[in-house]
Short mmCIF file of C-alpha atoms in Angstrom, two decimals:
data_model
loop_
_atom_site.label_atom_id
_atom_site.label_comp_id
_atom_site.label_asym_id
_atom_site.label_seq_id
_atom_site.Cartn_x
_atom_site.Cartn_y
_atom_site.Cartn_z
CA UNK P 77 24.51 -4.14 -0.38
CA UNK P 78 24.83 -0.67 1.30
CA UNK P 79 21.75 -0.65 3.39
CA UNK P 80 22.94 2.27 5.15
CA UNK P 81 23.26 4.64 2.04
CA UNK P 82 19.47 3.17 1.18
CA UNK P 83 18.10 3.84 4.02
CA UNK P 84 19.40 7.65 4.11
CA UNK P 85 17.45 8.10 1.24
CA UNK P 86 14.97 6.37 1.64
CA UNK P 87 14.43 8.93 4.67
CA UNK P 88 14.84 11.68 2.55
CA UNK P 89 11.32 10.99 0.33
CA UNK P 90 9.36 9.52 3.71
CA UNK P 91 10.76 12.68 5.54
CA UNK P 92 9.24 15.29 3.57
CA UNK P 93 6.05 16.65 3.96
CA UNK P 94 2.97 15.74 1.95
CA UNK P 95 2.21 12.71 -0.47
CA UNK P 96 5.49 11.06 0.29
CA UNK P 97 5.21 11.41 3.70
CA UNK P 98 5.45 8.42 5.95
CA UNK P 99 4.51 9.35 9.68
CA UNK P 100 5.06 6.34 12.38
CA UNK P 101 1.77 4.23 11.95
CA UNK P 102 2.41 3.86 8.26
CA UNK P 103 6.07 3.38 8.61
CA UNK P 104 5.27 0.76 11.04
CA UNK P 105 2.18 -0.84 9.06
CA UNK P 106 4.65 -0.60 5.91
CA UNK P 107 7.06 -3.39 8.26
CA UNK P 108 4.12 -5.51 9.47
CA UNK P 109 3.30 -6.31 5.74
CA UNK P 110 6.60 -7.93 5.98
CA UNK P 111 6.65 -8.83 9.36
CA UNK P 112 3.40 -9.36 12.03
CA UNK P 113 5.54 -9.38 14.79
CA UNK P 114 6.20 -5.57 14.80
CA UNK P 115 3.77 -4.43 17.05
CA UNK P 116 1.46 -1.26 16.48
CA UNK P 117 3.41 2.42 16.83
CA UNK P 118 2.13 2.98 20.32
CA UNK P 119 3.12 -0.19 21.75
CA UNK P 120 6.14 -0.19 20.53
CA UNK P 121 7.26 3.58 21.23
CA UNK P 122 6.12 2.74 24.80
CA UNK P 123 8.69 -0.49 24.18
CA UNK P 124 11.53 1.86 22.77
CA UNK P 125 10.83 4.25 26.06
CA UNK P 126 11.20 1.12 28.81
CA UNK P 127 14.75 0.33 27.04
CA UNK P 128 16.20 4.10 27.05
CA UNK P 129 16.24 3.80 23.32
CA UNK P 130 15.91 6.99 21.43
CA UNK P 131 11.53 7.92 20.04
CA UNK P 132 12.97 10.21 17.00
CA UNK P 133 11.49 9.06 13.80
CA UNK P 134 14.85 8.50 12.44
CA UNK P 135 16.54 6.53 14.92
CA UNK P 136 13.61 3.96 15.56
CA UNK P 137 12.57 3.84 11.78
CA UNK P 138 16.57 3.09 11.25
CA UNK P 139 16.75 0.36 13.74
CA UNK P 140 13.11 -0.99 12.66
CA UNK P 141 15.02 -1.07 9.05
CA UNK P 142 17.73 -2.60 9.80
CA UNK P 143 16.07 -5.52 11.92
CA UNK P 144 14.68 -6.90 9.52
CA UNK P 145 16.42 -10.02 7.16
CA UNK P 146 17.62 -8.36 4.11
CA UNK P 147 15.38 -10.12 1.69
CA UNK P 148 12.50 -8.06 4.02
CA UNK P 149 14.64 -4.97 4.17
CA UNK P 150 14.20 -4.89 -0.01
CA UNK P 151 10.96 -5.92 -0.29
CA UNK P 152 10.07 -3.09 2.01
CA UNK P 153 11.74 -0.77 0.31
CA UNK P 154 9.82 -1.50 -2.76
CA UNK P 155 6.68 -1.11 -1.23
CA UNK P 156 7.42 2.46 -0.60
CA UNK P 157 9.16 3.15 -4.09
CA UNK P 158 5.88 1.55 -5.56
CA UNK P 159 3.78 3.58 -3.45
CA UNK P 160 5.47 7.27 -3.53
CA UNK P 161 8.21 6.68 -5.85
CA UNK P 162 6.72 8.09 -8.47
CA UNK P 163 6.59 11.06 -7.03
CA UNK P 164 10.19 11.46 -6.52
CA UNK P 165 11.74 9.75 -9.54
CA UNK P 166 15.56 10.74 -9.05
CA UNK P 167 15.79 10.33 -5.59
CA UNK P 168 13.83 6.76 -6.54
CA UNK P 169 16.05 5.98 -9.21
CA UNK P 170 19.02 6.40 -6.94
CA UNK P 171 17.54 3.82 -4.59
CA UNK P 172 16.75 1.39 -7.33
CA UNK P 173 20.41 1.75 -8.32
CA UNK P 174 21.98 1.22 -5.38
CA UNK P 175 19.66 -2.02 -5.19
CA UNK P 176 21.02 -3.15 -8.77
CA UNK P 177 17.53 -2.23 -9.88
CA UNK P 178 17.90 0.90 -12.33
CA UNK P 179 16.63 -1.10 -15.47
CA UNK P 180 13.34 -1.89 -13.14
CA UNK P 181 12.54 1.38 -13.24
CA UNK P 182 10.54 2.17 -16.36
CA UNK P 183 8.87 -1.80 -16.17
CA UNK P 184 6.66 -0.21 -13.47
CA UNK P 185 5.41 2.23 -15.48
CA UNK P 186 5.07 0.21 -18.32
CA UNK P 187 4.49 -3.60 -16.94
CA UNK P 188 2.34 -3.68 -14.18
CA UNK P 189 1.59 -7.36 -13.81
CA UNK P 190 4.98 -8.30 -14.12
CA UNK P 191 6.26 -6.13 -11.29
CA UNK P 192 3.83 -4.34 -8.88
CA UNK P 193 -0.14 -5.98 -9.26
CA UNK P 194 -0.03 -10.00 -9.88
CA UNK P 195 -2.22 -12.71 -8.13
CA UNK P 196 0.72 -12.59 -6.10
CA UNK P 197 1.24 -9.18 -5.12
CA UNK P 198 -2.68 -9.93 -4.09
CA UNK P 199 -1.94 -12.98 -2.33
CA UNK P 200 0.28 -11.00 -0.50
CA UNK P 201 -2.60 -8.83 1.17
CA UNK P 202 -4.81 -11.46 1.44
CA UNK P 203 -2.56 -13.64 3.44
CA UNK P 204 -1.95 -10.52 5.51
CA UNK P 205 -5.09 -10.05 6.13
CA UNK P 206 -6.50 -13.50 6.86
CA UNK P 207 -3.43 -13.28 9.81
CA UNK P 208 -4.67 -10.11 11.38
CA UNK P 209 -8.17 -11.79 10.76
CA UNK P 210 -7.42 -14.79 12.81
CA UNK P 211 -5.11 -12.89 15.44
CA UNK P 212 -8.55 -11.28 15.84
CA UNK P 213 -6.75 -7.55 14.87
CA UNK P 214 -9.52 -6.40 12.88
CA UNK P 215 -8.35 -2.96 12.86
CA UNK P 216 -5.40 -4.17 10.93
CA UNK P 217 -7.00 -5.85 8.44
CA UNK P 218 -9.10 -2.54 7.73
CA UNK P 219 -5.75 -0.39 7.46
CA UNK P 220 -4.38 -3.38 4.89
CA UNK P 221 -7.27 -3.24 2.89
CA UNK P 222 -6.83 0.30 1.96
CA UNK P 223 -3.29 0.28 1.85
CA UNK P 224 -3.89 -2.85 -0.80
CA UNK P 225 -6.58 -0.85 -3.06
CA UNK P 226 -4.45 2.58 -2.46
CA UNK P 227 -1.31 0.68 -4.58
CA UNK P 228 -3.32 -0.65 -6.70
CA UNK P 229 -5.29 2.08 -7.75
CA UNK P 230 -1.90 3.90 -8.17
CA UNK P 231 -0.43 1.70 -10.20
CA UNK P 232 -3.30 1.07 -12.48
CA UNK P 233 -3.75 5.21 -12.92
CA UNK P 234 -0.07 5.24 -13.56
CA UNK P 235 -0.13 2.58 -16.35
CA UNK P 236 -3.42 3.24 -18.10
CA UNK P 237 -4.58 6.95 -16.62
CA UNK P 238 -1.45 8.69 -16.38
CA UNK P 239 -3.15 12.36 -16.68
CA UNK P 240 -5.05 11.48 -13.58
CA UNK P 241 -1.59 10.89 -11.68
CA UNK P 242 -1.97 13.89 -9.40
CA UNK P 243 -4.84 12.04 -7.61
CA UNK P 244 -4.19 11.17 -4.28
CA UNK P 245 -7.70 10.24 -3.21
CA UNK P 246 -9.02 6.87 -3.32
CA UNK P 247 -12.86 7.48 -3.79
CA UNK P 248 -12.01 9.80 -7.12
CA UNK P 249 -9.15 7.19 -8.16
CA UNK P 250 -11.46 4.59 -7.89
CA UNK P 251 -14.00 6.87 -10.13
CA UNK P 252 -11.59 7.28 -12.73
CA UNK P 253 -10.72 3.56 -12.60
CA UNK P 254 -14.44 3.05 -13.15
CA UNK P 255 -15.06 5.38 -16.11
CA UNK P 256 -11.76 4.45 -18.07
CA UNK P 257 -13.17 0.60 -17.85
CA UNK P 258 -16.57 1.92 -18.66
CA UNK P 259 -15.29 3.49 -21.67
CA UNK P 260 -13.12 0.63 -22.61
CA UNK P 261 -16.10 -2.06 -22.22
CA UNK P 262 -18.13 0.41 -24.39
CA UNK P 263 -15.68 1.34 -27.32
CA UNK P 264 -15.26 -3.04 -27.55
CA UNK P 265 -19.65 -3.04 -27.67
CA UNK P 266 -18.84 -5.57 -24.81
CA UNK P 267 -21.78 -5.74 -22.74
CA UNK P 268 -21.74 -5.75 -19.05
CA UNK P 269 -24.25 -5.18 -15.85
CA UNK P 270 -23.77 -1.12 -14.89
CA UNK P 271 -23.56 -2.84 -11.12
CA UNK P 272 -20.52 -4.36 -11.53
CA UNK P 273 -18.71 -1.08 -12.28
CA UNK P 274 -20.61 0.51 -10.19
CA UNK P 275 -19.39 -1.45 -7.42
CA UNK P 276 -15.81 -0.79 -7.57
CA UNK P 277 -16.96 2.89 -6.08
CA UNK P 278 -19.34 1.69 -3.57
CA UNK P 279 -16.83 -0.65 -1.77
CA UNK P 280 -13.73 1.44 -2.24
CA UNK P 281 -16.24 3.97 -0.33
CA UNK P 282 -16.88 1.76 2.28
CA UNK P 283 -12.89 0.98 3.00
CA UNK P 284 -12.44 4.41 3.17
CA UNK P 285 -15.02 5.00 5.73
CA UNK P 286 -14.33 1.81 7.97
CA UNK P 287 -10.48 2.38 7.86
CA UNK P 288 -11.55 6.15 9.11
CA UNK P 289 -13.63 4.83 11.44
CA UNK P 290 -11.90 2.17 12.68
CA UNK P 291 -8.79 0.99 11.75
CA UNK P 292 -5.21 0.89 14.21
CA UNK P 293 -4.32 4.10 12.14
CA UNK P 294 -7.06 6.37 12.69
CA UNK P 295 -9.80 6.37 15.52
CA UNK P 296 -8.61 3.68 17.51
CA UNK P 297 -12.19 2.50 17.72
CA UNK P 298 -12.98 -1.02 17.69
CA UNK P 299 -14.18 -3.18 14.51
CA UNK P 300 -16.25 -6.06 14.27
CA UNK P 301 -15.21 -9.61 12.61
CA UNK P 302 -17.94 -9.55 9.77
CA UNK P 303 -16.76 -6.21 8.64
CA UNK P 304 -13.31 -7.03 8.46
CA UNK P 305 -13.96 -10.49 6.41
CA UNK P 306 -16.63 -8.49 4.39
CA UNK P 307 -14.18 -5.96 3.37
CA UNK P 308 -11.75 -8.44 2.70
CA UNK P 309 -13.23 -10.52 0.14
CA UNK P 310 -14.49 -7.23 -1.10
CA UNK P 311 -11.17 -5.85 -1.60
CA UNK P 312 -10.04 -9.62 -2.98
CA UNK P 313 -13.06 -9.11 -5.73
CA UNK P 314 -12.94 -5.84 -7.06
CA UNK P 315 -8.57 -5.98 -7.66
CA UNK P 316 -9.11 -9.85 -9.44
CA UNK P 317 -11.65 -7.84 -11.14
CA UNK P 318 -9.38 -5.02 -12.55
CA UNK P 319 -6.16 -7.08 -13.01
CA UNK P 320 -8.24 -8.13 -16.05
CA UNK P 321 -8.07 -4.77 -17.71
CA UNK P 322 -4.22 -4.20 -16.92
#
């Protein structure tokens, strides 16, 4: 496997500006789902300094990379192609084939359970979560809460709201989710309580504002145990509640 060539370009759609962008705390947050140990981006540029070892984003996200056992190396690479690939299908698709991948690449657009969003994938977060949780990092568990509900919501938009693609927001993602369900329940004559849907907005608005508020990410500010374990069974509820309608 030429981790090399998939790193270059892997750089290439994390290096450019906007959606695809990764800057250092989600590069380094995008490791830690892989591997706790990493420590946060400050920390560990402050680290990089003490040994003489070169701060540019492509030398320490290379040697961050390339650290890691190569079973990690790929599954990190397809958290990023599952987050922003979609947004730069050739370069993706280049990846994917250098990964002996290339037939993978239309089953996540068309299979979602099978590939991206399973109990697993789920399990995943959760477990990460519970860690950061119990290593008393609440912070951390705020930033992998939204980083679990922003692939989700992706992924569900790609596979069942694909003109809503464009959104990058997760309050108006997690409206559309909402409404397409609604409509769903209601062209089936299934009957349901409005609070349940309504819910999927209310706490996706409330991980929004504590990761803003609080998370290793953003303000730096300090978060409380009870919000971190609320959010997290939250977060556990409402994506056990959509992988029903996927």
């Amino acid at each position: 496997m030429n981790w090399v060539a998939i790193f270059n370009r892997l750089f290439e759609i994390i290096n450019t500006q906007g959606d695809t962008y990764y800057g250092g705390t989600r590069f380094l947050n995008t490791i830690r789902e892989v591997n706790y140990a990493v420590p946060n981006y400050q920390t560990y540029i402050d680290q990089r300094r003490e040994q003489n070892k070169s701060t540019s984003r492509r030398d320490y996200y290379f040697d961050l990379f390339m650290e890691q056992p190569e079973q990690d190396r790929r599954q990190i690479t397809d958290s990023i192609l599952d987050t922003v690939g979609h947004l730069q299908p050739d370069k993706t698709e280049s990846i994917r084939q250098l990964l002996g991948q290339a037939q993978q690449v239309q089953a996540h657009q068309v299979a979602i359970p099978q590939d991206l969003w399973n109990a697993d994938r789920l399990t995943e977060y959760l477990e990460g979560m519970d860690n950061a949780i119990t290593e008393g990092n609440y912070e951390y568990t705020l930033t992998l809460a939204y980083t679990c509900l922003e692939g989700f919501y992706k992924s569900f938009i790609r596979e069942k709201i694909p003109a809503q693609i464009a959104l990058t927001e997760l309050t108006p993602m997690s409206v559309q989710i909402r409404n397409f369900i609604k409509v769903q329940l209601n062209a089936n004559g299934i009957a349901y309580p409005e609070q349940v849907l309504t819910l999927i907005s209310t706490v996706t608005n409330a991980v929004c504002n504590a990761r803003n508020d609080f998370s290793d990410s953003h303000s730096g500010n300090r978060a409380e145990k009870w919000v971190a374990v609320y959010l997290r069974d939250n977060v556990n509820s409402i994506v056990k509640m959509l992988l029903n309608f996927i």
